Coordinates of C-alpha atoms and ligand atoms in Angstrom, one line a residue:
X1 CA 0.0 -0.6 34.2
X2 CA 0.7 2.9 32.9
X3 CA 0.0 4.2 29.4
X4 CA 2.8 4.7 27.4
X5 CA 3.4 9.1 27.0
X6 CA 6.1 11.6 27.1
X7 CA 5.4 11.0 31.7
X8 CA 5.8 7.0 31.9
X9 CA 8.9 7.4 28.9
X10 CA 11.6 7.3 31.9
X11 CA 9.7 3.6 33.0
X12 CA 10.4 2.3 29.6
X13 CA 12.1 -1.8 30.8
X14 CA 15.6 -1.8 29.8
X15 CA 16.4 -2.4 26.1
X16 CA 13.4 -0.6 24.4
X17 CA 15.4 2.2 22.2
X18 CA 13.5 5.4 22.9
X19 CA 13.6 9.1 21.4
X20 CA 17.4 10.0 22.5
X21 CA 16.5 14.2 20.6
X22 CA 14.7 16.7 22.5
X23 CA 10.8 16.2 21.0
X24 CA 9.6 19.5 22.4
X25 CA 12.1 21.1 20.0
X26 CA 11.2 19.4 17.0
X27 CA 8.8 21.4 15.1
X28 CA 6.0 20.5 12.8
X29 CA 7.2 20.7 9.4
X30 CA 5.8 17.3 8.0
X31 CA 2.2 15.9 7.7
X32 CA 1.2 12.9 6.9
X33 CA -2.3 11.3 5.4
X34 CA -3.8 8.1 6.8
X35 CA -1.9 6.9 9.6
X36 CA -2.3 3.5 9.5
X37 CA 0.3 0.7 10.5
X38 CA 1.9 0.5 7.2
X39 CA 3.5 4.7 8.3
X40 CA 3.8 3.9 11.6
X41 CA 5.9 1.0 10.6
X42 CA 7.9 2.8 7.7
X43 CA 7.9 6.9 6.9
X44 CA 7.8 7.4 10.6
X45 CA 10.9 6.1 11.6
X46 CA 12.8 7.8 8.6
X47 CA 11.4 10.8 10.1
X48 CA 12.4 9.5 13.5
X49 CA 15.8 8.4 12.3
X50 CA 16.1 12.1 10.9
X51 CA 15.7 13.5 13.7
X52 CA 17.9 11.4 16.2
X53 CA 20.9 11.8 13.6
X54 CA 20.3 16.0 14.1
X55 CA 19.8 15.8 10.4
X56 CA 16.5 17.5 10.3
X57 CA 14.5 19.3 13.0
X58 CA 10.9 18.3 11.3
X59 CA 8.8 16.7 13.4
X60 CA 4.8 15.5 11.5
X61 CA 1.4 16.5 12.4
X62 CA -1.3 12.8 11.3
X63 CA -4.3 13.1 9.8
X64 CA -7.1 10.6 9.6
X65 CA -9.9 10.9 7.2
X66 CA -11.5 7.6 8.0
X67 CA -11.9 4.9 10.8
X68 CA -10.2 4.1 13.1
X69 CA -10.0 6.9 15.1
X70 CA -5.8 8.2 15.5
X71 CA -7.0 10.7 18.0
X72 CA -7.4 7.8 20.4
X73 CA -4.9 5.7 20.1
X74 CA -2.2 8.6 19.8
X75 CA -3.1 11.7 21.7
X76 CA -3.2 9.9 24.9
X77 CA 0.3 8.5 24.3
X78 CA 1.4 12.4 23.1
X79 CA 1.9 10.9 19.5
X80 CA 4.3 7.8 21.0
X81 CA 4.0 4.8 19.9
X82 CA 6.1 0.9 20.2
X83 CA 7.3 -0.6 16.8
X84 CA 8.6 -3.9 16.8
X85 CA 10.5 -5.5 14.0
X86 CA 10.4 -9.4 14.2
X87 CA 12.5 -11.9 12.2
X88 CA 15.2 -15.0 12.6
X89 CA 16.2 -14.4 16.5
X90 CA 15.9 -10.7 16.4
X91 CA 13.2 -9.0 18.9
X92 CA 13.7 -5.2 18.7
X93 CA 11.4 -2.6 20.2
X94 CA 12.3 0.8 19.7
X95 CA 9.4 3.8 20.7
X96 CA 8.9 6.1 18.3
X97 CA 8.6 10.3 19.1
X98 CA 8.2 11.8 15.3
X99 CA 4.5 12.1 15.1
X100 CA 3.9 15.3 17.7
X101 CA 0.5 15.5 17.3
X102 CA -2.8 14.1 15.4
X103 CA -6.5 14.8 14.2
X104 CA -9.5 12.7 13.4
X105 CA -10.4 15.1 10.1
X106 CA -14.2 12.7 10.3
X107 CA -14.2 14.8 14.4
X108 CA -13.0 18.4 13.0
X109 CA -12.7 19.1 9.4
X110 CA -11.8 22.7 9.3
X111 CA -9.2 21.8 12.0
X112 CA -7.4 19.0 9.8
X113 CA -7.4 21.4 6.4
X114 CA -5.9 24.6 8.6
X115 CA -3.3 22.5 10.3
X116 CA -2.6 21.2 6.5
X117 CA -2.4 24.1 5.6
X118 CA -0.1 25.7 7.5
X119 CA 2.9 27.5 5.6
X120 CA 5.5 25.7 8.3
X121 CA 4.5 22.1 6.3
X122 CA 6.1 21.7 3.7
X123 CA 5.9 18.7 2.6
X124 CA 2.8 16.0 3.2
X125 CA 2.8 12.6 3.1
X126 CA 0.4 9.9 2.5
X127 CA -1.2 6.4 2.4
X128 CA -4.6 6.0 2.1
X129 CA -4.4 2.4 0.1
X130 CA -5.1 2.6 -3.0
X131 CA -8.8 3.0 -3.8
X132 CA -7.9 5.8 -1.6
X133 CA -7.1 7.8 -4.6
X134 CA -10.1 7.2 -7.1
X135 CA -9.0 6.4 -9.9
X136 CA -9.4 4.0 -12.5
X137 CA -6.7 1.5 -11.8
X138 CA -6.5 0.4 -15.4
X139 CA -6.2 4.4 -16.6
X140 CA -4.9 6.3 -13.6
X141 CA -8.2 8.7 -14.7
X142 CA -10.0 10.2 -11.9
X143 CA -13.0 8.4 -11.3
X144 CA -16.1 10.7 -12.0
X145 CA -18.2 7.6 -11.2
X146 CA -17.2 7.2 -7.4
X147 CA -19.6 9.0 -5.1
X148 CA -16.9 10.4 -2.4
X149 CA -16.2 12.7 -6.2
X150 CA -19.8 13.5 -7.1
X151 CA -20.6 14.5 -3.6
X152 CA -17.2 16.8 -3.7
X153 CA -18.0 18.2 -6.6
X154 CA -20.7 20.0 -4.8
X155 CA -19.3 21.2 -2.4
X156 CA -16.6 24.0 -1.5
X157 CA -15.7 22.6 2.1
X158 CA -16.3 19.6 3.7
X159 CA -14.7 17.6 1.1
X160 CA -14.4 13.7 1.8
X161 CA -12.4 11.5 -0.9
X162 CA -8.7 12.3 -0.5
X163 CA -8.6 14.9 -3.5
X164 CA -11.7 16.2 -2.5
X165 CA -9.7 17.0 0.9
X166 CA -5.9 18.0 -1.0
X167 CA -8.1 20.7 -3.2
X168 CA -10.1 21.8 -0.2
X169 CA -6.9 22.6 1.2
X170 CA -4.5 23.4 -1.3
X171 CA -7.3 26.7 -2.1
X172 CA -5.9 27.8 1.8
X173 CA -2.1 27.4 0.1
X174 CA -2.6 29.1 -2.6
X175 CA -4.6 32.2 -0.3
X176 CA -1.6 32.3 1.5
X177 CA 1.3 31.1 -1.2
X178 CA 2.4 28.2 0.6
X179 CA 4.1 26.0 -2.1
X180 CA 4.3 22.7 -0.7
X181 CA 5.2 18.9 -1.9
X182 CA 2.8 15.7 -2.0
X183 CA 3.6 12.4 -1.6
X184 CA 2.0 9.2 -2.5
X185 CA 3.6 6.3 -0.6
X186 CA 1.2 3.9 -1.7
X187 CA 1.4 0.2 -3.9
X188 CA 0.5 2.2 -6.9
X189 CA 2.8 2.1 -9.9
X190 CA 3.7 5.9 -11.0
X191 CA 1.9 7.1 -7.6
X192 CA 2.7 10.2 -8.0
X193 CA 1.5 10.7 -11.3
X194 CA -2.1 9.3 -10.6
X195 CA -2.1 11.8 -7.5
X196 CA -1.2 14.8 -9.6
X197 CA -3.9 13.6 -12.1
X198 CA -7.0 12.7 -9.4
X199 CA -5.8 16.3 -7.6
X200 CA -5.5 18.7 -10.8
X201 CA -8.5 17.1 -12.5
X202 CA -10.6 17.7 -9.5
X203 CA -8.9 21.1 -8.9
X204 CA -9.8 21.4 -13.0
X205 CA -13.5 21.0 -12.2
X206 CA -14.1 23.3 -8.8
X207 CA -11.4 26.1 -9.7
X208 CA -9.2 26.9 -13.1
X209 CA -7.2 29.0 -11.3
X210 CA -6.6 26.7 -8.5
X211 CA -5.8 24.2 -10.9
X212 CA -3.0 26.6 -12.6
X213 CA -1.4 27.5 -8.9
X214 CA -1.2 23.8 -8.3
X215 CA 0.5 23.2 -11.7
X216 CA 3.5 25.3 -10.6
X217 CA 3.6 25.3 -6.8
X218 CA 3.0 21.3 -5.9
X219 CA 5.6 18.4 -6.7
X220 CA 4.5 15.2 -6.8
X221 CA 7.2 12.7 -6.5
X222 CA 6.5 9.3 -7.0
X223 CA 7.9 6.7 -4.5
X224 CA 8.7 3.1 -3.9
X225 CA 7.5 2.5 -0.5
X226 CA 8.9 -1.2 1.0
X227 CA 8.4 -3.1 4.3
X228 CA 6.7 -5.9 5.5
X229 CA 3.4 -4.5 8.3
X230 CA 1.1 -6.8 8.3
X231 CA -2.4 -5.5 10.5
X232 CA -1.7 -5.3 14.5
X233 CA -3.1 -7.8 16.3
X234 CA -4.4 -8.0 19.8
X235 CA -1.6 -10.5 21.0
X236 CA 0.9 -7.8 19.9
X237 CA -0.4 -5.5 22.8
X238 CA -0.3 -8.1 24.6
X239 CA 3.3 -8.6 23.7
X240 CA 4.5 -4.9 23.7
X241 CA 3.0 -4.9 27.0
X242 CA 5.4 -7.1 28.5
X243 CA 8.5 -5.9 26.8
X244 CA 8.1 -2.8 27.7
X245 CA 6.2 -2.3 30.9
X246 CA 3.7 0.0 29.7
X247 CA 0.6 0.0 27.7
X248 CA 0.6 1.1 23.9
X249 CA -2.7 0.8 22.0
X250 CA -0.9 2.0 19.0
X251 CA 1.7 -0.9 18.5
X252 CA 2.7 -2.4 15.3
X253 CA 4.7 -5.4 13.9
X254 CA 7.2 -5.3 11.4
X255 CA 9.9 -7.1 9.4
X256 CA 13.5 -5.7 9.6
X257 CA 14.0 -4.9 6.2
X258 CA 12.6 -1.4 4.9
X259 CA 13.4 0.1 1.8
X260 CA 12.3 3.6 0.6
X261 CA 13.1 4.9 -3.3
X262 CA 11.9 8.6 -4.1
X263 CA 12.1 10.2 -6.9
X264 CA 14.5 13.5 -6.6
X265 CA 11.3 16.5 -6.7
X266 CA 10.7 18.3 -4.0
X267 CA 10.0 22.3 -4.4
X268 CA 11.1 23.4 -0.2
X269 CA 13.6 21.5 2.2
X270 CA 14.5 18.0 0.9
X271 CA 13.5 15.9 4.3
X272 CA 16.9 13.7 5.7
X273 CA 15.5 10.1 5.1
X274 CA 18.5 9.4 3.3
X275 CA 20.0 9.3 7.0
X276 CA 18.0 6.1 7.0
X277 CA 19.0 4.6 4.0
X278 CA 15.9 6.5 1.3
X279 CA 17.2 7.4 -2.1
X280 CA 16.5 9.8 -4.2
X281 CA 16.6 9.4 -7.6
X282 CA 15.2 10.8 -11.3
X283 CA 13.1 8.0 -11.7
X284 CA 11.4 5.8 -9.7
X285 CA 9.5 3.9 -11.8
X286 CA 12.0 1.0 -12.5
X287 CA 12.2 0.0 -8.9
X288 CA 8.4 0.0 -8.7
X289 CA 8.2 -2.3 -11.7
X290 CA 10.7 -4.6 -10.0
X291 CA 8.9 -4.3 -5.9
X292 CA 5.4 -4.7 -7.4
X293 CA 5.7 -7.2 -9.7
X294 CA 8.3 -9.1 -7.8
X295 CA 6.9 -9.0 -3.8
X296 CA 3.8 -7.8 -4.2
X297 CA 3.1 -10.2 -7.2
X298 CA 4.1 -12.9 -4.8
X299 CA 2.2 -11.7 -2.1
X300 CA -1.5 -11.5 -4.5
X301 CA -1.0 -15.2 -6.1
X302 CA 0.0 -16.4 -2.6
X303 CA -2.3 -15.4 -0.7
X304 CA -5.4 -16.3 -3.3
X305 CA -4.0 -19.6 -4.0
X306 CA -3.3 -19.7 -0.3
X307 CA -6.1 -19.3 1.3
X308 CA -8.0 -21.5 -1.7
X309 CA -6.3 -24.1 0.0
X310 CA -7.7 -23.1 3.3
X311 CA -3.9 -21.9 4.9
X312 CA -3.8 -18.4 7.0
X313 CA -0.6 -16.3 6.1
X314 CA 1.1 -15.6 3.8
X315 CA 4.1 -17.2 5.5
X316 CA 2.5 -20.3 5.3
X317 CA 1.4 -20.6 2.0
X318 CA 5.5 -20.0 1.3
X319 CA 6.1 -22.9 3.3
X320 CA 3.8 -24.8 0.8
X321 CA 6.7 -26.6 -1.6
X322 CA 4.0 -26.7 -4.5
X323 CA 3.0 -22.3 -3.9
X324 CA 5.9 -21.4 -3.4
X325 CA 7.7 -23.0 -6.5
X326 CA 4.3 -22.0 -8.1
X327 CA 5.2 -18.4 -7.3
X328 CA 9.2 -18.5 -7.8
X329 CA 8.3 -19.9 -11.2
X330 CA 5.7 -17.1 -12.1
X331 CA 8.4 -14.6 -11.7
X332 CA 11.5 -16.2 -12.6
X333 CA 10.0 -17.9 -16.0
X334 CA 7.3 -15.7 -16.5
X335 CA 7.3 -11.5 -15.3
X336 CA 11.4 -11.7 -15.1
X337 CA 11.4 -11.1 -19.3
X338 CA 9.3 -7.8 -18.2
X339 CA 11.5 -6.2 -16.0
X340 CA 13.9 -3.7 -15.9
X341 CA 17.2 -3.8 -15.2
X342 CA 17.9 -2.1 -11.5
X343 CA 20.8 -1.7 -9.7
X344 CA 21.4 -3.6 -7.0
X345 CA 18.0 -4.9 -7.2
X346 CA 18.5 -7.7 -10.1
X347 CA 15.7 -10.2 -10.5
X348 CA 16.6 -13.3 -9.3
X349 CA 18.7 -12.8 -6.2
X350 CA 15.4 -9.8 -5.4
X351 CA 13.1 -13.3 -6.2
X352 CA 15.1 -14.7 -3.3
X353 CA 15.2 -12.1 -0.8
X354 CA 11.3 -11.5 -1.4
X355 CA 10.7 -15.5 -0.8
X356 CA 12.9 -15.1 2.3
X357 CA 11.3 -12.0 3.6
X358 CA 7.8 -13.9 3.2
X359 CA 9.3 -17.1 4.9
X360 CA 9.5 -15.0 8.1
X361 CA 7.3 -16.7 10.8
X362 CA 7.4 -14.0 13.0
X363 CA 5.2 -12.0 10.3
X364 CA 2.0 -13.2 10.8
X365 CA 0.6 -11.4 7.6
X366 CA -3.5 -13.1 6.6
X367 CA -4.1 -14.4 3.3
X368 CA -7.8 -12.4 3.2
X369 CA -5.8 -9.3 4.5
X370 CA -3.6 -9.4 1.5
X371 CA -6.7 -10.3 -0.7
X372 CA -8.7 -7.4 0.3
X373 CA -9.2 -4.9 -2.6
X374 CA -7.5 -7.2 -5.8
X375 CA -9.3 -4.9 -8.4
X376 CA -6.4 -1.9 -7.0
X377 CA -3.7 -4.4 -6.5
X378 CA -4.3 -6.7 -9.6
X379 CA -3.3 -5.0 -12.6
X380 CA -0.1 -3.4 -11.1
X381 CA 1.3 -7.0 -10.0
X382 CA -0.1 -9.4 -12.4
X383 CA -1.5 -8.0 -15.5
X384 CA 0.7 -5.7 -16.5
X385 CA 3.7 -8.1 -16.6
X386 CA 1.1 -10.5 -18.2
X387 CA 0.0 -7.8 -20.8
X388 CA 3.9 -6.8 -21.7
X389 CA 4.8 -10.9 -22.3
X390 CA 1.8 -10.4 -24.5
X391 CA 2.7 -7.5 -26.4
X392 CA 5.8 -9.6 -27.1
X393 CA 3.8 -12.8 -28.4
X394 CA 5.0 -15.2 -25.0
X395 CA 2.6 -17.2 -23.5
X396 CA 2.1 -16.7 -19.4
X397 CA 0.3 -20.0 -18.6
X398 CA 1.2 -19.3 -14.8
X399 CA 0.4 -15.4 -14.6
X400 CA -2.9 -16.3 -15.7
X401 CA -3.3 -19.5 -13.4
X402 CA -2.4 -16.8 -10.7
X403 CA -5.5 -14.3 -12.3
X404 CA -7.7 -17.6 -12.2
X405 CA -6.8 -18.2 -8.5
X406 CA -8.0 -14.2 -8.0
X407 CA -11.0 -14.8 -9.8
X408 CA -11.9 -17.8 -8.3
X409 CA -11.5 -16.4 -4.4
X410 CA -14.3 -14.0 -5.2
X411 CA -16.7 -16.0 -7.0
X412 CA -15.9 -18.8 -3.2
X413 CA -17.3 -15.8 -1.5
X414 CA -20.9 -16.0 -3.0
X415 CA -23.6 -18.1 -2.1
X416 CA -24.1 -19.3 -6.1
X417 CA -20.3 -20.6 -5.1
X418 CA -20.2 -21.4 -1.0
X419 CA -20.0 -18.4 0.4
X420 CA -16.9 -19.5 1.8
X421 CA -15.5 -16.5 3.7
X422 CA -16.4 -12.9 3.1
X423 CA -14.3 -10.9 0.0
X424 CA -13.5 -7.4 0.6
X425 CA -13.1 -4.9 -2.4
X426 CA -15.5 -2.3 -4.0
X427 CA -16.0 -4.5 -6.7
X428 CA -18.4 -6.7 -4.8
X429 CA -22.0 -5.3 -6.3
X430 CA -20.5 -6.3 -9.7
X431 CA -19.4 -9.7 -8.6
X432 CA -22.6 -10.4 -6.7
X433 CA -24.2 -9.7 -10.0
X434 CA -21.5 -11.8 -12.4
X435 CA -21.8 -14.6 -10.1
X436 CA -25.9 -14.3 -9.6
X437 CA -25.8 -14.5 -13.9
X438 CA -23.4 -17.4 -13.9
X439 CA -26.0 -19.6 -11.8
X440 CA -22.9 -21.6 -10.0
X441 CA -21.0 -22.5 -13.6
X442 CA -17.4 -21.2 -12.5
X443 CA -15.9 -21.1 -16.1
X444 CA -19.0 -18.8 -16.9
X445 CA -18.3 -16.6 -14.0
X446 CA -14.9 -16.1 -15.0
X447 CA -15.8 -15.1 -18.6
X448 CA -18.1 -12.5 -17.8
X449 CA -15.9 -11.3 -14.9
X450 CA -12.8 -11.2 -17.4
X451 CA -14.6 -9.0 -19.7
X452 CA -15.0 -5.6 -17.6
X453 CA -13.0 -3.0 -18.8
X454 CA -12.3 -0.8 -16.2
X455 CA -10.4 -3.7 -14.0
X456 CA -8.6 -5.2 -17.4
X457 CA -8.2 -2.6 -19.5
X458 CA -9.7 -2.8 -23.8
X459 CA -6.7 -5.3 -24.8
X460 CA -7.4 -8.0 -22.1
X461 CA -10.8 -7.6 -21.2
X462 CA -11.3 -7.9 -25.3
X463 CA -9.6 -11.4 -25.6
X464 CA -11.6 -14.1 -25.9
X465 CA -8.6 -17.1 -25.4
X466 CA -7.0 -14.8 -22.4
X467 CA -10.7 -15.5 -21.1
X468 CA -11.0 -18.9 -21.7
X469 CA -7.5 -19.9 -20.3
X470 CA -8.5 -17.8 -17.0
X471 CA -11.6 -19.6 -17.6
X472 CA -10.2 -23.0 -17.5
X473 CA -7.8 -22.2 -14.7
X474 CA -10.4 -20.7 -12.3
X475 CA -12.6 -24.3 -13.4
X476 CA -9.8 -26.6 -12.0
X477 CA -9.0 -24.8 -9.1
X478 CA -12.3 -24.9 -8.2
X479 CA -13.4 -28.4 -9.2
X480 CA -10.0 -30.4 -8.9
X481 CA -8.5 -28.2 -6.0
X482 CA -5.2 -26.0 -6.0
X483 CA -2.8 -29.0 -5.4
X484 CA -4.0 -30.6 -8.7
X485 CA -4.4 -27.8 -10.8
X486 CA -1.1 -26.2 -10.1
X487 CA 0.6 -29.3 -10.4
X488 CA -0.9 -30.0 -13.9
X489 CA -0.1 -26.1 -15.1
X490 CA 3.4 -26.5 -14.0
X491 CA 4.2 -29.5 -15.6
X492 CA 3.5 -27.9 -18.4
X493 CA 6.6 -26.8 -20.4
X494 CA 6.5 -22.8 -20.2
X495 CA 8.0 -21.1 -23.5
X496 CA 11.1 -19.7 -22.2
X497 CA 10.9 -15.4 -21.8
Ligands
CS2_1 C1 0.6 -6.3 0.8 C2 1.4 -5.2 1.0 O1 -1.6 -5.9 1.7 C3 -1.0 -5.8 0.5 O2 -1.1 -5.8 -0.3 O3 1.3 -7.0 -0.4 O4 1.0 -4.3 1.9 C4 3.2 -5.6 1.2 O5 3.3 -6.4 2.3 C5 3.8 -4.3 1.4 O6 3.9 -3.8 -0.1 C6 5.1 -4.5 1.5 O7 5.6 -3.1 1.4

């Protein structure tokens, strides 16, 4: 079978949508760093829609800072790939053409820096996961202790971390007097402000005039991005082959729902993503609060409690009546009291929509995937609403139980607690030390763990009664199992929010 490429587009199976515009007449005006499944399933399609509508002439260059190699996946395909939307009885394959060129910075660092420094590029978006920003989750400041930041401080070129790579590139743009807009599309609250902080902090340390130039010439709008796009599985590639009649090594599978809200802060021509429904607003924060504290919070709670229940995916978890009811109550009885009122995103209908999106049987988002990097996700999803409630004197037994779920999930990855699975998170050395120090005692583990200030922040890390509540829910989850532990928590009367 032939591989998807410009030359094989005419042989695509009937009904498979493909670019209706002339790709060779587009110009590379955008770049994206971190061309993973999420980018291909989200922002790249907004760009495709703008190109297709003839509203914008800017296509993109995609750069990966780390493996997997994007050149191997997309260069033989001229940047083309299929995105499959699945949901209900809908299956819709579309070949996307908005990525014109790709580069792996690990193979050609200088080439990647040169490409991004090109003055023709005026917007660079990025999805590098939460940990890519090298910030301290509880404060948002650059984490000077990260080994990659320490290494980047020593060199002017060849920098490897995202902040390092961007400052190296921005120095080139300063020389060319080419202002630009850097758009973070990761799930961290105030992602634009965090990106600005880590880049400016590093620039300040290595090159003061550059820091001043950045302050005047680079914009960092915050954004809220949304579409569920799990990691692609081998069976997805097969399915697309059958549907399209060509081989595609860069397939993505996602749900039909999508949303993108961006702070209206671009210093050159604003992209026409609004053609595809993106909204440019003055303040993104209320939108990201709702999304992270409802949809993402449910995903996170269900991933830990689901994995502890032996369930594979978020779909399996949300189909379990007790887990579903737990997630529903956690939001409506607790988080909702500390959520803003956003037109079109009122909590009750948004929660209903979120649970119905998670109930899409065609989306196989594994609990272990969502559980990955909890230390980077927990703050905005569970701890912030918890702190906000505490500040108002409100109890949060369900949010605390979800935190207990996280703690138990991490503990169970350790030999002292049965080594049930491998957990992936940069804090695993700390988890291992904590497990050794607590010698199989889950309550001791939880109390030590919750004392970590860079994860829990001053208020929670110093609160002994919070630590003992989390410890007793971890004990119940570990010793009695999820069903009993949740059943008990939910039977207790909850103070109204
Ligand atoms: C998920 C998100 O893996 C995760 O952390 O919660 O990737 C989630 O699917 C997206 O934020 C949905 O927009």
